[in-house]
Short mmCIF file of C-alpha atoms and ligand atoms in Angstrom, two decimals:
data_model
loop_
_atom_site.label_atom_id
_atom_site.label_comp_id
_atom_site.label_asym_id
_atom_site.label_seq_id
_atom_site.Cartn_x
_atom_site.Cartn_y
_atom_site.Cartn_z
CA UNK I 1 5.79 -11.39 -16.02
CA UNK I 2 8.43 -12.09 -13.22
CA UNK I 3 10.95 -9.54 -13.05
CA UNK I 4 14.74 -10.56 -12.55
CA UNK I 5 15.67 -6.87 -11.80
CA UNK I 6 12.72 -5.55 -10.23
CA UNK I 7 10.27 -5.51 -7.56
CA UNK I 8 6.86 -4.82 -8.44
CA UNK I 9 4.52 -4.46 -5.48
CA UNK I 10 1.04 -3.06 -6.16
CA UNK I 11 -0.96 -2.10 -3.45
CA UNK I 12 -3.78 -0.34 -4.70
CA UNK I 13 -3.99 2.16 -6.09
CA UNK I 14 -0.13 2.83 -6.32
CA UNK I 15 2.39 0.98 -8.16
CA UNK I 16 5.60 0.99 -5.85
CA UNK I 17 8.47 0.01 -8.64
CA UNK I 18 11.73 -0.56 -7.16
CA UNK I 19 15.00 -1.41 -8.83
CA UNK I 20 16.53 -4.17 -7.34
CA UNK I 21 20.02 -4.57 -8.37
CA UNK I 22 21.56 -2.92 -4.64
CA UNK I 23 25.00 -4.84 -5.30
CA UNK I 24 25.60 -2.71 -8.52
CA UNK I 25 24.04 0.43 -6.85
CA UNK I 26 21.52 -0.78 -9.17
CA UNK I 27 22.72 0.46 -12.52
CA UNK I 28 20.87 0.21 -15.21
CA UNK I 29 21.98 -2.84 -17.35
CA UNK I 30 20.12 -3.33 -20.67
CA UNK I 31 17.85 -6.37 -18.45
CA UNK I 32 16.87 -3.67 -16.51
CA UNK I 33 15.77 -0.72 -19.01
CA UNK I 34 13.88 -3.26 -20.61
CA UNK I 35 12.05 -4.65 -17.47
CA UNK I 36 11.79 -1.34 -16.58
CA UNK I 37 9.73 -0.52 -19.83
CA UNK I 38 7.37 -3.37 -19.44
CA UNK I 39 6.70 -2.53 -15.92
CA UNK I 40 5.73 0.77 -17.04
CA UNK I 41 3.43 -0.62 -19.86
CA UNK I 42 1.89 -2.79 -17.74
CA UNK I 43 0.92 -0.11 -15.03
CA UNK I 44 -0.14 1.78 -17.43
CA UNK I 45 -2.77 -0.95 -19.06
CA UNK I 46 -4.10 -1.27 -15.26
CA UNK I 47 -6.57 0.55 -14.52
CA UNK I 48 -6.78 -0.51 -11.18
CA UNK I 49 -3.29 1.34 -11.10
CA UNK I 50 -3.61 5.22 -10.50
CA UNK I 51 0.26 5.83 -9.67
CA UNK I 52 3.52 5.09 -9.44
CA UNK I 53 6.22 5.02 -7.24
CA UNK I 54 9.93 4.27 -8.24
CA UNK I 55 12.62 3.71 -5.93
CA UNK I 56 15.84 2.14 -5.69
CA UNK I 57 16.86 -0.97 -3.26
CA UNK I 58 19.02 -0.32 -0.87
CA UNK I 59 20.76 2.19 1.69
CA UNK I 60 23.03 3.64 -1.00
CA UNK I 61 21.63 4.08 -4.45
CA UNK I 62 18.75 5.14 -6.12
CA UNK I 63 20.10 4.58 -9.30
CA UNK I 64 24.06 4.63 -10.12
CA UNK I 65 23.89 5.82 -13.72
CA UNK I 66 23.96 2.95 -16.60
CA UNK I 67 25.34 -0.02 -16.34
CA UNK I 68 29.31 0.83 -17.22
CA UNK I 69 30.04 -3.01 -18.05
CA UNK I 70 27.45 -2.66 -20.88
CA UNK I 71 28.90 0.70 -22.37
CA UNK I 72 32.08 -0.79 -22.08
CA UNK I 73 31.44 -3.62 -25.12
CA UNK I 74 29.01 -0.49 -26.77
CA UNK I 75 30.16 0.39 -30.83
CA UNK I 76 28.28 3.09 -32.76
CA UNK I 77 25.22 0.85 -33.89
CA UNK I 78 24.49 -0.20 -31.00
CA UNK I 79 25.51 2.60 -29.05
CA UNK I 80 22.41 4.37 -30.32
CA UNK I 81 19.92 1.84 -29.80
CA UNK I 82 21.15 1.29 -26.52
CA UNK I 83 20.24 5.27 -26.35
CA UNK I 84 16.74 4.81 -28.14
CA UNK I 85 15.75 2.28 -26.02
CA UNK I 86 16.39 4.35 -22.76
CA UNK I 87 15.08 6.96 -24.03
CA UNK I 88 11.90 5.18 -24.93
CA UNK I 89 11.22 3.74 -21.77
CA UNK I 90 11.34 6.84 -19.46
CA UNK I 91 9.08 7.97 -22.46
CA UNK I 92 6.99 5.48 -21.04
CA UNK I 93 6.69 6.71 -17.30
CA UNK I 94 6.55 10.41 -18.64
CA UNK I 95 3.16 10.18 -20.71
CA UNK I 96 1.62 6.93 -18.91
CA UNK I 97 -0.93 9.51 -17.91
CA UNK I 98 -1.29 8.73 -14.11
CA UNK I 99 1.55 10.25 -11.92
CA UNK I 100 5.03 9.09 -11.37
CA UNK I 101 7.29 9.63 -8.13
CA UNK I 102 10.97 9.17 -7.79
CA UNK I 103 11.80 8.51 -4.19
CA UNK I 104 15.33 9.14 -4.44
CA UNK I 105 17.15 7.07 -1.82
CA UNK I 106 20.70 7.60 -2.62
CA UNK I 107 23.09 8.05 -5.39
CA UNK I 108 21.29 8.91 -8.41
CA UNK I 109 24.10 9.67 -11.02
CA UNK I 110 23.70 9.34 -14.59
CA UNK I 111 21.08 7.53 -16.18
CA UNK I 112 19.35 7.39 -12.36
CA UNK I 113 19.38 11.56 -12.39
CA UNK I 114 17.73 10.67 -16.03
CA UNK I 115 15.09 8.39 -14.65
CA UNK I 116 14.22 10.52 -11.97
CA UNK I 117 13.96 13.55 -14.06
CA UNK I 118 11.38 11.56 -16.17
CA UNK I 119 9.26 11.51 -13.31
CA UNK I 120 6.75 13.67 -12.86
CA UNK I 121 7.58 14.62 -8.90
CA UNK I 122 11.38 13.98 -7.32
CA UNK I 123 11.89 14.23 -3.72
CA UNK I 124 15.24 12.38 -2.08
CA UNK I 125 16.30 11.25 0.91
CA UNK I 126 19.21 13.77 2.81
CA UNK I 127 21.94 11.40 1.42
CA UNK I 128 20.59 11.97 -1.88
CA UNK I 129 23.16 12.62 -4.54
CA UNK I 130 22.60 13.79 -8.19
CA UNK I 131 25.12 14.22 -11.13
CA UNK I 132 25.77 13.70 -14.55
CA UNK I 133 29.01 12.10 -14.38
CA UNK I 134 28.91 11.03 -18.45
CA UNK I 135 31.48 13.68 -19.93
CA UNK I 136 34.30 12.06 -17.43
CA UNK I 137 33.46 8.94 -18.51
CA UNK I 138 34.20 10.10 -22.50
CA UNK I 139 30.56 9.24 -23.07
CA UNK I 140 27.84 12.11 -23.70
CA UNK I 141 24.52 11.32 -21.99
CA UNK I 142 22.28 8.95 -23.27
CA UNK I 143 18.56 9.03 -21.66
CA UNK I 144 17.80 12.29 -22.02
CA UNK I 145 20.10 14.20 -19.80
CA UNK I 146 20.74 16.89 -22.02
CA UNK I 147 17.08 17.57 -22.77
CA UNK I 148 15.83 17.48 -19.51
CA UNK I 149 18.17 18.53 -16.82
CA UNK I 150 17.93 21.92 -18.77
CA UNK I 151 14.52 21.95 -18.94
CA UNK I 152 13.84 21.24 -14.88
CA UNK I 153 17.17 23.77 -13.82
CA UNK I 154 17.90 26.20 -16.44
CA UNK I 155 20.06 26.19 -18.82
CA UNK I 156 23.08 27.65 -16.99
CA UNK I 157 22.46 25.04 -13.95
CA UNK I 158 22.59 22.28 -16.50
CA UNK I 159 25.13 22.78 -18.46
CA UNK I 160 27.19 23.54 -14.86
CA UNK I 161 26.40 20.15 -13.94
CA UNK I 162 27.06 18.33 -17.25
CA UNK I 163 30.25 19.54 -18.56
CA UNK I 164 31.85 19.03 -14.73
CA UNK I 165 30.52 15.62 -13.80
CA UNK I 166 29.87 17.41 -9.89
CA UNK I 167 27.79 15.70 -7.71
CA UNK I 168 25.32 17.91 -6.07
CA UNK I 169 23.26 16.74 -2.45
CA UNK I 170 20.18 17.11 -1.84
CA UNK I 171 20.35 20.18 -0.15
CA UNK I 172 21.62 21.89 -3.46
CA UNK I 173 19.23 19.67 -5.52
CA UNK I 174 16.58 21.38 -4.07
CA UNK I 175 17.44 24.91 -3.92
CA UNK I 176 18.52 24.15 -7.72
CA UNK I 177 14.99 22.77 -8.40
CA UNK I 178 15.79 19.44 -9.03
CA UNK I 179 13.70 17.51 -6.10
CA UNK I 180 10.37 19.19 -4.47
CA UNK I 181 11.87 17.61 -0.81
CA UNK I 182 14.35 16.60 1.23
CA UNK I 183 13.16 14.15 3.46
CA UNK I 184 15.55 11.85 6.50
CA UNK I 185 15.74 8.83 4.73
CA UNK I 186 14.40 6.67 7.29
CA UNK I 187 10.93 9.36 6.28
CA UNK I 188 11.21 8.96 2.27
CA UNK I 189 9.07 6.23 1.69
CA UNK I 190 6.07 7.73 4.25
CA UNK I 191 6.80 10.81 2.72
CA UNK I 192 6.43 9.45 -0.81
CA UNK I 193 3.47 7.57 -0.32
CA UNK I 194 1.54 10.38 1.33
CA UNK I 195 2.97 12.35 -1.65
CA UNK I 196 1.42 10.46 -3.97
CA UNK I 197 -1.77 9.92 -1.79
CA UNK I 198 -2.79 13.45 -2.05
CA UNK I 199 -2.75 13.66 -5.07
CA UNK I 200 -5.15 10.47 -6.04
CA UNK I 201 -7.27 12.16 -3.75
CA UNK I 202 -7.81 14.78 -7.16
CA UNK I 203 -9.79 14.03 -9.96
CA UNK I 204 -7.96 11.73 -12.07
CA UNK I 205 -8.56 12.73 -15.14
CA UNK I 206 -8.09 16.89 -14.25
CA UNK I 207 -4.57 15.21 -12.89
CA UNK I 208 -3.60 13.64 -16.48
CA UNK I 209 -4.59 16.19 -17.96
CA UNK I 210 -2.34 18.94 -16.19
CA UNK I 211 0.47 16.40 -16.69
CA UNK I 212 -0.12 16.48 -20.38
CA UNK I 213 -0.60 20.18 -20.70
CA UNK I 214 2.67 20.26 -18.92
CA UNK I 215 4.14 18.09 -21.07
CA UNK I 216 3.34 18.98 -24.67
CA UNK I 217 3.43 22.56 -23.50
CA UNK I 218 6.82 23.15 -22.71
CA UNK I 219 7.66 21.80 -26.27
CA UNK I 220 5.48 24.55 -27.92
CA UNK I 221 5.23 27.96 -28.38
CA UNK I 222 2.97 29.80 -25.59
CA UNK I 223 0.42 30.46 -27.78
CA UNK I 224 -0.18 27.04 -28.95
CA UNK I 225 0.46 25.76 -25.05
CA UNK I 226 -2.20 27.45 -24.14
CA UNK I 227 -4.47 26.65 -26.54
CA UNK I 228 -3.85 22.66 -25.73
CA UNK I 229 -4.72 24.17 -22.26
CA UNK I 230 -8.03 25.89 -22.96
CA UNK I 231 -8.20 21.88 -24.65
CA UNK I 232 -7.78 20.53 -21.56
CA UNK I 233 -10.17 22.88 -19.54
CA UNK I 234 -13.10 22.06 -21.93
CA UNK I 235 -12.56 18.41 -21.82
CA UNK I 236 -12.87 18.70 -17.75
CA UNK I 237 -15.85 20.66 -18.50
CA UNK I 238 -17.44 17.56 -19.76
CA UNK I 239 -16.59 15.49 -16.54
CA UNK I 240 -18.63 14.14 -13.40
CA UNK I 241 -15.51 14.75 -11.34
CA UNK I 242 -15.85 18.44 -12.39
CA UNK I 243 -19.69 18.84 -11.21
CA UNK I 244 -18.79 16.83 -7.82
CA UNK I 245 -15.68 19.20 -7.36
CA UNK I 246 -17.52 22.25 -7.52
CA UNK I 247 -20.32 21.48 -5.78
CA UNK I 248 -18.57 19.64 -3.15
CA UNK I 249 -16.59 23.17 -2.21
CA UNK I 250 -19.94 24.68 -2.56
CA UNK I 251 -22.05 22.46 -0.20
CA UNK I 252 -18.85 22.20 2.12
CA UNK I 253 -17.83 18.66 1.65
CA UNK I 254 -15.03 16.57 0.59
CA UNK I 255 -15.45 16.09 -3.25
CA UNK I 256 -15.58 12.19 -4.04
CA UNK I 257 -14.37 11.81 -7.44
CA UNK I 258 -15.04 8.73 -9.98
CA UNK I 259 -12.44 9.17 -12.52
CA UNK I 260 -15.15 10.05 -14.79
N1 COA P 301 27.60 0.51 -13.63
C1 COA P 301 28.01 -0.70 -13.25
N2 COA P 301 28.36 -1.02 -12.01
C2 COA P 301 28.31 -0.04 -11.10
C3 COA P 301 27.90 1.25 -11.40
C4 COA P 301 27.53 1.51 -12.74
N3 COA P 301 27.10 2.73 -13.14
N4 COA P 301 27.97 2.02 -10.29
C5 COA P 301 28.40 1.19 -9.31
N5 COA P 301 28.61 -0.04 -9.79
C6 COA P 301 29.09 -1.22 -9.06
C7 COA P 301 30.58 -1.14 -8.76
O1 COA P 301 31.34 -1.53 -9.87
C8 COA P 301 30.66 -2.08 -7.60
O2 COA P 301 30.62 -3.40 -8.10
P1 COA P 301 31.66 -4.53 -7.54
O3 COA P 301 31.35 -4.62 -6.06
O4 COA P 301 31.32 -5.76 -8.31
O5 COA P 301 33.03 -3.98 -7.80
C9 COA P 301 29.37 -1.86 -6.85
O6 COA P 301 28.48 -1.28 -7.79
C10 COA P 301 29.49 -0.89 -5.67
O7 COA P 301 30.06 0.30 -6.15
P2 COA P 301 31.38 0.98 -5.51
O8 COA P 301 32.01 1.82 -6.57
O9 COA P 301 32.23 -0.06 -4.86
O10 COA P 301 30.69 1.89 -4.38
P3 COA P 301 31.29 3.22 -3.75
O11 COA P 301 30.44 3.52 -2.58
O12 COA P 301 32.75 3.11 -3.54
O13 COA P 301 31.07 4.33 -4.88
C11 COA P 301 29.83 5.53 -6.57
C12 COA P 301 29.76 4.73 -5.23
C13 COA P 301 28.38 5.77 -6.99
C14 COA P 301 30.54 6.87 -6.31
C15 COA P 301 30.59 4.72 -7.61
O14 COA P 301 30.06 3.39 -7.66
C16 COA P 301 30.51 5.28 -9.01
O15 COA P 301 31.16 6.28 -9.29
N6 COA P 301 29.68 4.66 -9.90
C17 COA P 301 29.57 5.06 -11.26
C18 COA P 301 28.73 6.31 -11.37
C19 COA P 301 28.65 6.77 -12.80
O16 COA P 301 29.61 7.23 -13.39
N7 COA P 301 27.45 6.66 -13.39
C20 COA P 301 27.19 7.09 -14.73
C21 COA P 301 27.33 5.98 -15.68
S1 COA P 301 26.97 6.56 -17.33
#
């Protein structure tokens, strides 16, 4: 499919999704949640795919929240799908089961914090700024703000940054927990590519698997998390990649894993 909104260059093995909308600070209109959902599908099919890296176009803007023009004409009905279907497609990145990395390049307010908090790794650029401007705006958020801002920064930290729409740089993003690095932005694609490099140099599978453990976990009591963890440790048990890992530390040699 050609994409109106994005860019989709794969360069194997990594998926390098950028959202290409830089005169709107590339806010997410309904096009793009939707292209954005079938770009994640479609990585996802590939298996030739093994990661993802999302990005926004542009000096200025990861992502500038939704696209106000479309909230503007929003009633109740479809207020909510329009909410669903967000929802849905960062549901999408979240449990594609190969890692996703926001590269956050700018202003990421909004539905662009929400994107990038559906990624599995954030790191920004210096002139990186995150907020949740929604409550100014008389709207609540809608792509999972709520759920998952408290989840990454505490509760406290969250609820700080939702009820007064304040923008926070990347400096403060990162001692609140919200990126893993602050890079000079001229650095943050290098910086997310090598990112993302070391970690396809794990074992795949041992890699999906922590992200799902992860996942499901923190939406379950600790005894049940770590039962879906002792899961995932006996399913690795049953891997090549497992026998080459440990005997590649023990013979002193860089393990070379299938995905298998
Ligand atoms: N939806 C739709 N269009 C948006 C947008 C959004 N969320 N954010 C920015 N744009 C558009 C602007 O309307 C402007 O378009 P125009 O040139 O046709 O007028 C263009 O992008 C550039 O934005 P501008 O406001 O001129 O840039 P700035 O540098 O002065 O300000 C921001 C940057 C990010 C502070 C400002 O654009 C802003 O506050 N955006 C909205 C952020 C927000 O509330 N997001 C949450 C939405 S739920």
């Amino acid at each position: 499919m050609t994409y109106q909104t994005l860019l989709l260059d794969i360069r194997l093995p990594i998926a390098f999704l950028t959202i290409n909308r830089p005169d709107k600070l590339n806010a997410l209109s309904d096009q793009v949640v939707a292209e954005l959902h079938h770009a994640a599908r479609a990585v996802k099919q590939d298996p030739s795919v093994r990661g993802v890296i999302l990005t926004g176009a542009g000096p200025k803007a990861f992502v500038a929240g939704a696209d106000i023009g479309d909230l503007a004409r929003q009633g109740v009905l479809d207020g909510r799908e329009r909410a669903i279907a967000g929802q849905a497609m960062l549901r999408a990145f979240e449990t594609m089961g190969k890692p996703v990395l926001a590269a956050v390049n700018g202003f990421a307010l909004g539905g662009g914090c929400e994107l990038a908090m559906a990624c599995h790794i954030r790191i920004a650029s210096d002139n990186a700024r995150f907020g949740q401007p929604e409550v100014g705006l008389g709207i609540t958020p809608g792509y999972g703000g709520t759920q998952r801002l408290p989840r990454i920064v505490g509760k406290g930290n969250a609820l700080f940054l939702l009820l007064t729409g304040e923008q926070v740089g990347a400096q403060e993003a990162l001692r609140l927990g919200l990126v893993s690095k602050v890079v000079p932005p001229d650095q943050l694609a290098a910086e997310a590519e090598k990112l993302m490099r070391t970690i396809l140099g794990k074992a795949p599978l041992a890699v999906a698997l922590t992200i799902e453990a992860v996942d499901r976990g923190l939406e379950t009591t600790l005894e049940e998390g770590l039962r879906l963890e002792a899961d995932a440790f006996a399913l690795v048990a049953s891997t090549d990649d497992m026998r080459e890992g440990l005997s590649a530390f023990l013979e002193k040699r860089p393990p070379r894993f299938q995905g298998r």
